[in-house]
mmCIF file of C-alpha atoms in Angstrom:
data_model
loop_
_atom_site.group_PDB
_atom_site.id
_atom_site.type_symbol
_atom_site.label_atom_id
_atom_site.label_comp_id
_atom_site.label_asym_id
_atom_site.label_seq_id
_atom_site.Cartn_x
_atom_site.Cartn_y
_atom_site.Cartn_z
ATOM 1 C CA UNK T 5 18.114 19.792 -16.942
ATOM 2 C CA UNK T 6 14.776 20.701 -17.297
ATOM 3 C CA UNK T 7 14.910 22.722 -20.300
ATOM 4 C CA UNK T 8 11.468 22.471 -21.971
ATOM 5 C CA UNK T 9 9.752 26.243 -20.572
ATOM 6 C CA UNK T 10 6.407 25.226 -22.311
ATOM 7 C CA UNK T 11 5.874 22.252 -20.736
ATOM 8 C CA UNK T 12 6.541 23.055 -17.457
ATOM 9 C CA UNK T 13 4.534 26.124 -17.753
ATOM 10 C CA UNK T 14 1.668 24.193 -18.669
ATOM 11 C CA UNK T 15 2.002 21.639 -16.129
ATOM 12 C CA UNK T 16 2.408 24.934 -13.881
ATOM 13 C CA UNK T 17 -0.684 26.103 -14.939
ATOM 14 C CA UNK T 18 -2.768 23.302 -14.704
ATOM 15 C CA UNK T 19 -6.050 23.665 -12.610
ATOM 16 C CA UNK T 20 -9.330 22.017 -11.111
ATOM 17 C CA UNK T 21 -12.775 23.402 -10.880
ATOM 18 C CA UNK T 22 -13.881 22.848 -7.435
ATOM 19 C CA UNK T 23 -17.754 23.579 -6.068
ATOM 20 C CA UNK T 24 -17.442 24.030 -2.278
ATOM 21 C CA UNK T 25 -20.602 22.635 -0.298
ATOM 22 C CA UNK T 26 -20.909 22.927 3.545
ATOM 23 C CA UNK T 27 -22.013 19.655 5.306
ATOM 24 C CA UNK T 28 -25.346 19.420 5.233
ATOM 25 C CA UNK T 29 -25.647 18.756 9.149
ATOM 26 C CA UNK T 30 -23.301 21.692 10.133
ATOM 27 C CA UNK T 31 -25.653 24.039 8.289
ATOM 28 C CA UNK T 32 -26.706 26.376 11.311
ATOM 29 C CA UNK T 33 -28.774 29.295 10.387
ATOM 30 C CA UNK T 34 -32.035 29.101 8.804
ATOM 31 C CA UNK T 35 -30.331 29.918 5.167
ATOM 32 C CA UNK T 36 -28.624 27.468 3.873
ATOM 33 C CA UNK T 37 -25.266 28.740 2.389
ATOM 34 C CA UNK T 38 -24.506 29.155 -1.637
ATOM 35 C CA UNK T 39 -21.939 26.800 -2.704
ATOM 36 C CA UNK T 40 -18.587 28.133 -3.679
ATOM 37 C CA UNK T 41 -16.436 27.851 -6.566
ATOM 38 C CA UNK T 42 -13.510 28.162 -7.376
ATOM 39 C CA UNK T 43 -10.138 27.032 -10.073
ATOM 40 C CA UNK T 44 -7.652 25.700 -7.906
ATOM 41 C CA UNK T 45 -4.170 25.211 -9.288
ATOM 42 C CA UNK T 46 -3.072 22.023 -9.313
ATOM 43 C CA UNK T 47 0.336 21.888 -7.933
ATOM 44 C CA UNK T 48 -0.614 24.219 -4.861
ATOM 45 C CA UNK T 49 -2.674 22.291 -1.171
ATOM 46 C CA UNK T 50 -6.257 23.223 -0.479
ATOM 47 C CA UNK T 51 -5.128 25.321 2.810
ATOM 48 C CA UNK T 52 -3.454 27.840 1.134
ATOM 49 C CA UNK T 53 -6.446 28.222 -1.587
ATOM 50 C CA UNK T 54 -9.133 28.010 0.511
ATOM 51 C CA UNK T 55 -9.282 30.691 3.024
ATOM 52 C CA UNK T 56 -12.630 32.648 1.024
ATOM 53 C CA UNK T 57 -14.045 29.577 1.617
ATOM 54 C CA UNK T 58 -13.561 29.063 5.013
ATOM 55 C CA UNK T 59 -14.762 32.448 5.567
ATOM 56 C CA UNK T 60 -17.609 32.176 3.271
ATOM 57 C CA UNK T 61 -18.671 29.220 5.276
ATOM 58 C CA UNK T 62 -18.015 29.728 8.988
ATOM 59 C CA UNK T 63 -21.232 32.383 8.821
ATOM 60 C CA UNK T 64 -23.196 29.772 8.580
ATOM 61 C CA UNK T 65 -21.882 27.553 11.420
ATOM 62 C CA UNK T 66 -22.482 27.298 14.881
ATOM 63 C CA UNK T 67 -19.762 29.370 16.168
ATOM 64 C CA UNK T 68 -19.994 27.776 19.805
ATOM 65 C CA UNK T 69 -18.856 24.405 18.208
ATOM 66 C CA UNK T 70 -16.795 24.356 15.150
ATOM 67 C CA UNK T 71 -13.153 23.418 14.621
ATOM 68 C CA UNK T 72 -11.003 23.277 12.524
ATOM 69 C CA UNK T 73 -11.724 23.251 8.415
ATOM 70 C CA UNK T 74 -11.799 19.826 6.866
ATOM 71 C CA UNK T 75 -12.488 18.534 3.179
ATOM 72 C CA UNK T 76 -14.231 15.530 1.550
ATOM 73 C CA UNK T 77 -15.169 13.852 -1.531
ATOM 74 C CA UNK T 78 -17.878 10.732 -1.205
ATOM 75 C CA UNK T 79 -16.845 10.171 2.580
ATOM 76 C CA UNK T 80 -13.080 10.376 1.435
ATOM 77 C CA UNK T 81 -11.637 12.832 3.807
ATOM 78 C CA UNK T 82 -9.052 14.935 1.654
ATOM 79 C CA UNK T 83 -4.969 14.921 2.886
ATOM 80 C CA UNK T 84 -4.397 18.563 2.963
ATOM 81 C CA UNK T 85 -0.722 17.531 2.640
ATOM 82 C CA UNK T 86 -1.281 16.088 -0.877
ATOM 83 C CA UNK T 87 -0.903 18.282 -3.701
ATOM 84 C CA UNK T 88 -4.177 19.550 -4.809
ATOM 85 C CA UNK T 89 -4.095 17.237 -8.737
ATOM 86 C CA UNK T 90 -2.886 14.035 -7.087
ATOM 87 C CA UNK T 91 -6.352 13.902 -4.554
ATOM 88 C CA UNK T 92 -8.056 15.246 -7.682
ATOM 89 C CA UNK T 93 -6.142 12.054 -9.814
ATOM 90 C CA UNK T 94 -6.754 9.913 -7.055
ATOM 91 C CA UNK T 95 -10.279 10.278 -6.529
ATOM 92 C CA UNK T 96 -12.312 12.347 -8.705
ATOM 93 C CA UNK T 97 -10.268 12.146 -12.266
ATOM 94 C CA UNK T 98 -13.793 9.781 -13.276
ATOM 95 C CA UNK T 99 -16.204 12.616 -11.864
ATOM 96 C CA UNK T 100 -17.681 15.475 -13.762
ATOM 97 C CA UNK T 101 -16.858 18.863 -12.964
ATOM 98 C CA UNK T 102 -16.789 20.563 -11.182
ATOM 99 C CA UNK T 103 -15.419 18.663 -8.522
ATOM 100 C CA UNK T 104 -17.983 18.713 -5.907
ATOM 101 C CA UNK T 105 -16.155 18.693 -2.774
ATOM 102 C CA UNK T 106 -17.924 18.567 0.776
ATOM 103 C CA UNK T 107 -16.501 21.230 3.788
ATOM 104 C CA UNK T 108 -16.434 20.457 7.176
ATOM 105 C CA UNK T 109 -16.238 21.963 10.821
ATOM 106 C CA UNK T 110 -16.907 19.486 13.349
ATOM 107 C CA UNK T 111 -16.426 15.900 13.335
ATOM 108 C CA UNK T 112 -12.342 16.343 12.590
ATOM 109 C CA UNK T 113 -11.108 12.344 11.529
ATOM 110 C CA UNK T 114 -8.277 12.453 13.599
ATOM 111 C CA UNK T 115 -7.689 8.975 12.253
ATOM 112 C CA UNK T 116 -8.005 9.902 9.078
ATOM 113 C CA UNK T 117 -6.187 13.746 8.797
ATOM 114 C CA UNK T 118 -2.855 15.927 10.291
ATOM 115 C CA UNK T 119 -3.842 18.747 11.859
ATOM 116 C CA UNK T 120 -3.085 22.224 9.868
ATOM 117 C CA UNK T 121 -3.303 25.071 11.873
ATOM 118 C CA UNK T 122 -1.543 27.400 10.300
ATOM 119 C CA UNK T 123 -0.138 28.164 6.479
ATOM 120 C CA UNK T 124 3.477 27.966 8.454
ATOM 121 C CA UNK T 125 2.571 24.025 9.255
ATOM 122 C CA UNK T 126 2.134 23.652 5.006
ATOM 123 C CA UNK T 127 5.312 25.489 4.511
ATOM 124 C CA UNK T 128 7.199 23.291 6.548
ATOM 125 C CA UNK T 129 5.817 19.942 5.204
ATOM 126 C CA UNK T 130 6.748 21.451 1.571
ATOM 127 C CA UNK T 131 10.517 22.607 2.401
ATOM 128 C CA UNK T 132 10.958 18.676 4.325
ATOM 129 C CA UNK T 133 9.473 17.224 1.451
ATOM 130 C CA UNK T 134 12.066 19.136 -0.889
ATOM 131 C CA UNK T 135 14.265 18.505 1.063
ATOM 132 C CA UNK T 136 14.050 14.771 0.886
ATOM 133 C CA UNK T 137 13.996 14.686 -3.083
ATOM 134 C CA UNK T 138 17.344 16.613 -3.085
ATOM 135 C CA UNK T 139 18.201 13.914 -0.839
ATOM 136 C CA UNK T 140 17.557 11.316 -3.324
ATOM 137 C CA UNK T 141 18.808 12.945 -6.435
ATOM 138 C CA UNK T 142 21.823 14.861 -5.249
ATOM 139 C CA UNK T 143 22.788 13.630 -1.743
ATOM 140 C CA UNK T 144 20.814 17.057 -0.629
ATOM 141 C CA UNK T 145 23.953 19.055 -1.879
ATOM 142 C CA UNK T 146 21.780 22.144 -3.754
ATOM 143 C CA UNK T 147 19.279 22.269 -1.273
ATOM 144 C CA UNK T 148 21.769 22.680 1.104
ATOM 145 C CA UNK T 149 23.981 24.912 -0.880
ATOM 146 C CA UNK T 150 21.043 27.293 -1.425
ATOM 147 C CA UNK T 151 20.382 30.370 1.320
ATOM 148 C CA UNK T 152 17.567 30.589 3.477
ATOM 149 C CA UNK T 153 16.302 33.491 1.485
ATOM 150 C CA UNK T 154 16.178 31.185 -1.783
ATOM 151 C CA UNK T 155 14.191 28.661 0.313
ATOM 152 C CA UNK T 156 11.309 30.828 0.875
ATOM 153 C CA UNK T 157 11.270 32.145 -2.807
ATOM 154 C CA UNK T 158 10.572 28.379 -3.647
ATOM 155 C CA UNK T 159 8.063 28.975 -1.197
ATOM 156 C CA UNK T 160 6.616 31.898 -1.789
ATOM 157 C CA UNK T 161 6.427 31.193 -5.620
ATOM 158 C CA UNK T 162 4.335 28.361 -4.820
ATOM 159 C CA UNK T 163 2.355 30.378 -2.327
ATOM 160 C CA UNK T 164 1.675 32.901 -4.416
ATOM 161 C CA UNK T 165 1.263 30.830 -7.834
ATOM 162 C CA UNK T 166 4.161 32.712 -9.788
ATOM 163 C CA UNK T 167 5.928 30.943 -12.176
ATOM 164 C CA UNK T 168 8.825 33.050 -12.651
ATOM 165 C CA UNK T 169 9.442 33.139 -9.141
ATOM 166 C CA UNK T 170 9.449 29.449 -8.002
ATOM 167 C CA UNK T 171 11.316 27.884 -11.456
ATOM 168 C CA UNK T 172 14.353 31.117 -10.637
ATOM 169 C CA UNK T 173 15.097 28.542 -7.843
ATOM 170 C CA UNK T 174 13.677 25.179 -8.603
ATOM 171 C CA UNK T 175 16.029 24.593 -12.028
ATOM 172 C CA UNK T 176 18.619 24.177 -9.841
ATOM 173 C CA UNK T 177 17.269 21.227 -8.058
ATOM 174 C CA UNK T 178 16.745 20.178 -11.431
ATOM 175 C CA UNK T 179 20.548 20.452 -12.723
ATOM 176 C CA UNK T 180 22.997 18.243 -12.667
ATOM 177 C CA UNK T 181 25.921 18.151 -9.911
ATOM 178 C CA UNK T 182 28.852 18.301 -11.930
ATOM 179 C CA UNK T 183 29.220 14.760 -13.764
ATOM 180 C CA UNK T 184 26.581 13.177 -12.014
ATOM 181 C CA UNK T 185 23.661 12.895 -12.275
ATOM 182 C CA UNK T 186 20.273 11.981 -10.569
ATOM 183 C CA UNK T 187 21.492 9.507 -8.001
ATOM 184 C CA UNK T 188 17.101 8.117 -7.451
ATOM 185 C CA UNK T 189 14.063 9.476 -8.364
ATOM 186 C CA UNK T 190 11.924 10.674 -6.021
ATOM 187 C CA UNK T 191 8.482 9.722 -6.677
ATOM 188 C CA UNK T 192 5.584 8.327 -4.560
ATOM 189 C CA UNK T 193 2.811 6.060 -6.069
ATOM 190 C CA UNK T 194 -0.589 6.646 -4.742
ATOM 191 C CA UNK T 195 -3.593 3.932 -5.012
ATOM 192 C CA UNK T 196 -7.415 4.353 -3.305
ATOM 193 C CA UNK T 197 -7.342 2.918 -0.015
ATOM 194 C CA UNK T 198 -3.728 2.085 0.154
ATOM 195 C CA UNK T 199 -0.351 3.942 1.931
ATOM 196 C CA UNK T 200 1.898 5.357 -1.032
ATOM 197 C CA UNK T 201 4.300 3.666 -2.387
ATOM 198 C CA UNK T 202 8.143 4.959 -2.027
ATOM 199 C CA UNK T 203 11.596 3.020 -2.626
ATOM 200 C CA UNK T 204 14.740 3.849 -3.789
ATOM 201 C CA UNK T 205 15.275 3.698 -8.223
ATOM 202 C CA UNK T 206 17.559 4.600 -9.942
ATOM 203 C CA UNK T 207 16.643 6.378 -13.666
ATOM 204 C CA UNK T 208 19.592 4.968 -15.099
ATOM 205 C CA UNK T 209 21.268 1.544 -15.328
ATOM 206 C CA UNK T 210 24.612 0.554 -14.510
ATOM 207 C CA UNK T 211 25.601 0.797 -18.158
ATOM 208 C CA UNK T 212 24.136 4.333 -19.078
ATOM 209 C CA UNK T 213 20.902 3.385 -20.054
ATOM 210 C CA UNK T 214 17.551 5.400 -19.170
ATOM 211 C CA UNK T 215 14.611 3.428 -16.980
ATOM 212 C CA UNK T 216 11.134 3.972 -17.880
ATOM 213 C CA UNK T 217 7.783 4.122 -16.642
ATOM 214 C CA UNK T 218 6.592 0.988 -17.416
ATOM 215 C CA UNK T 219 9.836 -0.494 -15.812
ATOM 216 C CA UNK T 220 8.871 1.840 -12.525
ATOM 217 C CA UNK T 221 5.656 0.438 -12.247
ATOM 218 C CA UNK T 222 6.522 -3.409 -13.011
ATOM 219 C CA UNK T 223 9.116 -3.103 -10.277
ATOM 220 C CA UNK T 224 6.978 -1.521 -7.560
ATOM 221 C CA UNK T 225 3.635 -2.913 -8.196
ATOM 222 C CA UNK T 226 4.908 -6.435 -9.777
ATOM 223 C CA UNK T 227 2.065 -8.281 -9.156
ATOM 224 C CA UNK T 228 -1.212 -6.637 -8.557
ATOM 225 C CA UNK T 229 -1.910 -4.464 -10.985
ATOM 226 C CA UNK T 230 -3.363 -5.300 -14.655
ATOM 227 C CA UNK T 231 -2.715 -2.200 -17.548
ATOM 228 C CA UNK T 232 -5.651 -3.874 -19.219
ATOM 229 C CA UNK T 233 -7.956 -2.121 -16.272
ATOM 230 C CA UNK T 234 -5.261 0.712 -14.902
ATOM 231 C CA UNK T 235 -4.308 4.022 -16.231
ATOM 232 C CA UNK T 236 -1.012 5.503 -14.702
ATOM 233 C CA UNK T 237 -1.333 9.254 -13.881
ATOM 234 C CA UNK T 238 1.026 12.219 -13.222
ATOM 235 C CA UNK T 239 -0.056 15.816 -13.487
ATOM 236 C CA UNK T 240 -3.884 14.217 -14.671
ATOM 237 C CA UNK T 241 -1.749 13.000 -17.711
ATOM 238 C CA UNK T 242 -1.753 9.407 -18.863
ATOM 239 C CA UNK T 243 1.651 8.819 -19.110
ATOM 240 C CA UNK T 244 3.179 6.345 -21.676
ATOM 241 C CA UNK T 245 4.931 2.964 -20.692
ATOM 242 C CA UNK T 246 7.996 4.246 -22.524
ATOM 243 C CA UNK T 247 8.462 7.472 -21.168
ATOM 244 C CA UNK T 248 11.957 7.558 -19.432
ATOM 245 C CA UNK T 249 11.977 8.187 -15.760
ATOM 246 C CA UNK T 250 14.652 11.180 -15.363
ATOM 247 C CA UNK T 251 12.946 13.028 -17.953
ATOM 248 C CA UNK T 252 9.701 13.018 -15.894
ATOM 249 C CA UNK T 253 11.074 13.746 -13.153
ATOM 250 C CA UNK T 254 12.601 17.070 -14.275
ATOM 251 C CA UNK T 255 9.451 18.066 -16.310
ATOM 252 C CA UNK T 256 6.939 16.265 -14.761
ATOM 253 C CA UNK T 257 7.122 16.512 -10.613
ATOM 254 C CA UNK T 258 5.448 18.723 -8.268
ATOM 255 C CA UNK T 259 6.925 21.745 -6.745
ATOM 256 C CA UNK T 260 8.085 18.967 -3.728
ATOM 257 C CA UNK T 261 10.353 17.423 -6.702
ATOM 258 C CA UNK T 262 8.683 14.156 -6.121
ATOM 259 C CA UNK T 263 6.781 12.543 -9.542
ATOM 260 C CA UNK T 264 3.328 11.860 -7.784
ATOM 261 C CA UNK T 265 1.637 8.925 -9.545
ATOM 262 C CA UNK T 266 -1.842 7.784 -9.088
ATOM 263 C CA UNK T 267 -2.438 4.118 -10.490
ATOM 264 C CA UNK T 268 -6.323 4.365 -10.901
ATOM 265 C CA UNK T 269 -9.104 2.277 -11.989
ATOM 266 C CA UNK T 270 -10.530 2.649 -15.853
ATOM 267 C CA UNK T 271 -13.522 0.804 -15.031
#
């Protein structure tokens, strides 16, 4: 049960300075455009913080040929289905802030990027993705024992950044179904330049016993990874070897319910 209100509410509140540039190339009118700033929160995806942005920028565009808005650090298009702190973890946790982060209107990496027309498109990639962690821990039993209307307060409290509103719901993905417990932990693990990381893993052994971090990460990544140059990072926190795995996962995970961990480079 995830018990501990002051952690989660600072993991809740967590947030990332972001300057907003437009693309040099897509500047269209003789005056080039101010950047924009703003302090993102970190558990929320940059299409539902960004619309002032997008209309702060599209003045400046030519409106016979731009698309669709797209984001990018150092030639790193941005997932807009990641959570906002694990692209920040994964690729600009060693830059100084603010995060300087490049917008787009033409060009769209279709390679690279899903398409996001609409807010509704982000809302139903965040219900499927809670979805699938209630899958893992409880079978999907509570999300499916919950009403629609609870659905989009989980939603909505994300939407809208409101604490009170989202946990209301989310502590009971977070409870235990009668005696048992969490069945796997859902958790990705995220690298530069590699596809996450996702199996099945239990937090407990056979015998009762909790699983940790360290045991996580030797199991998933057994051979390629040294923790002489590696850091291990959930919620931009460096998270000890020890820590046990169920306990992250209540306190620790994004609104999805998965524990998204970045294994990044200290050099």
């Amino acid at each position: 049960m995830a018990d501990d209100r002051e952690i989660l509410r600072e993991i809740w509140d967590g947030r990332v300075p972001v300057c907003f540039s437009l693309a040099g190339d897509e500047v269209y009118t003789m005056e080039h455009p101010e950047p924009f700033y703003l302090l993102v929160p970190r558990q929320s995806y940059f299409p539902i913080v960004t619309d002032k942005v997008q209309r702060h920028f599209l003045k400046h565009v030519d409106p016979d040929s731009h698309g669709e808005m797209w984001l990018e650090y150092e030639s790193q298009p941005l997932r807009w289905h990641y959570p906002i702190g694990v692209l920040f973890d994964l690729y600009g946790s060693g830059a100084t802030l603010p995060w300087n982060i490049t917008v787009h209107f033409q060009n769209f990496p279709e390679e690279d990027l899903l398409r996001c027309p609409s807010r509704e498109v982000v809302e139903a990639h965040y219900m499927s993705t809670v979805k699938e962690a209630d899958s893992l821990k409880h079978r999907a039993q509570v999300i499916n024992a919950m009403q629609k209307k609870d659905h989009k307060q989980l939603w909505l409290g994300l939407q809208n950044d409101k604490f009170e509103q989202f946990w209301t719901i989310n502590r009971k993905l977070m409870e235990k179904t009668g005696e048992e417990g969490m069945k796997y932990a859902p958790f990705r693990i995220y690298r530069p330049d590699k596809p996450f990381i996702q199996k099945l893993f239990k937090p407990l052994t056979e015998d009762g016993h909790q699983r940790t971090m360290g045991e996580l990460i030797s199991d998933m990544l057994p051979n390629d990874e040294s923790s002489y140059t590696k850091k291990i990072l959930i919620q931009g926190i460096e998270i000890p070897q020890e820590t046990p795995i169920e306990w992250l996962s209540e306190h620790f995970s994004h609104p999805d319910n998965f524990l998204h961990i970045c294994v990044v480079s200290t050099r």
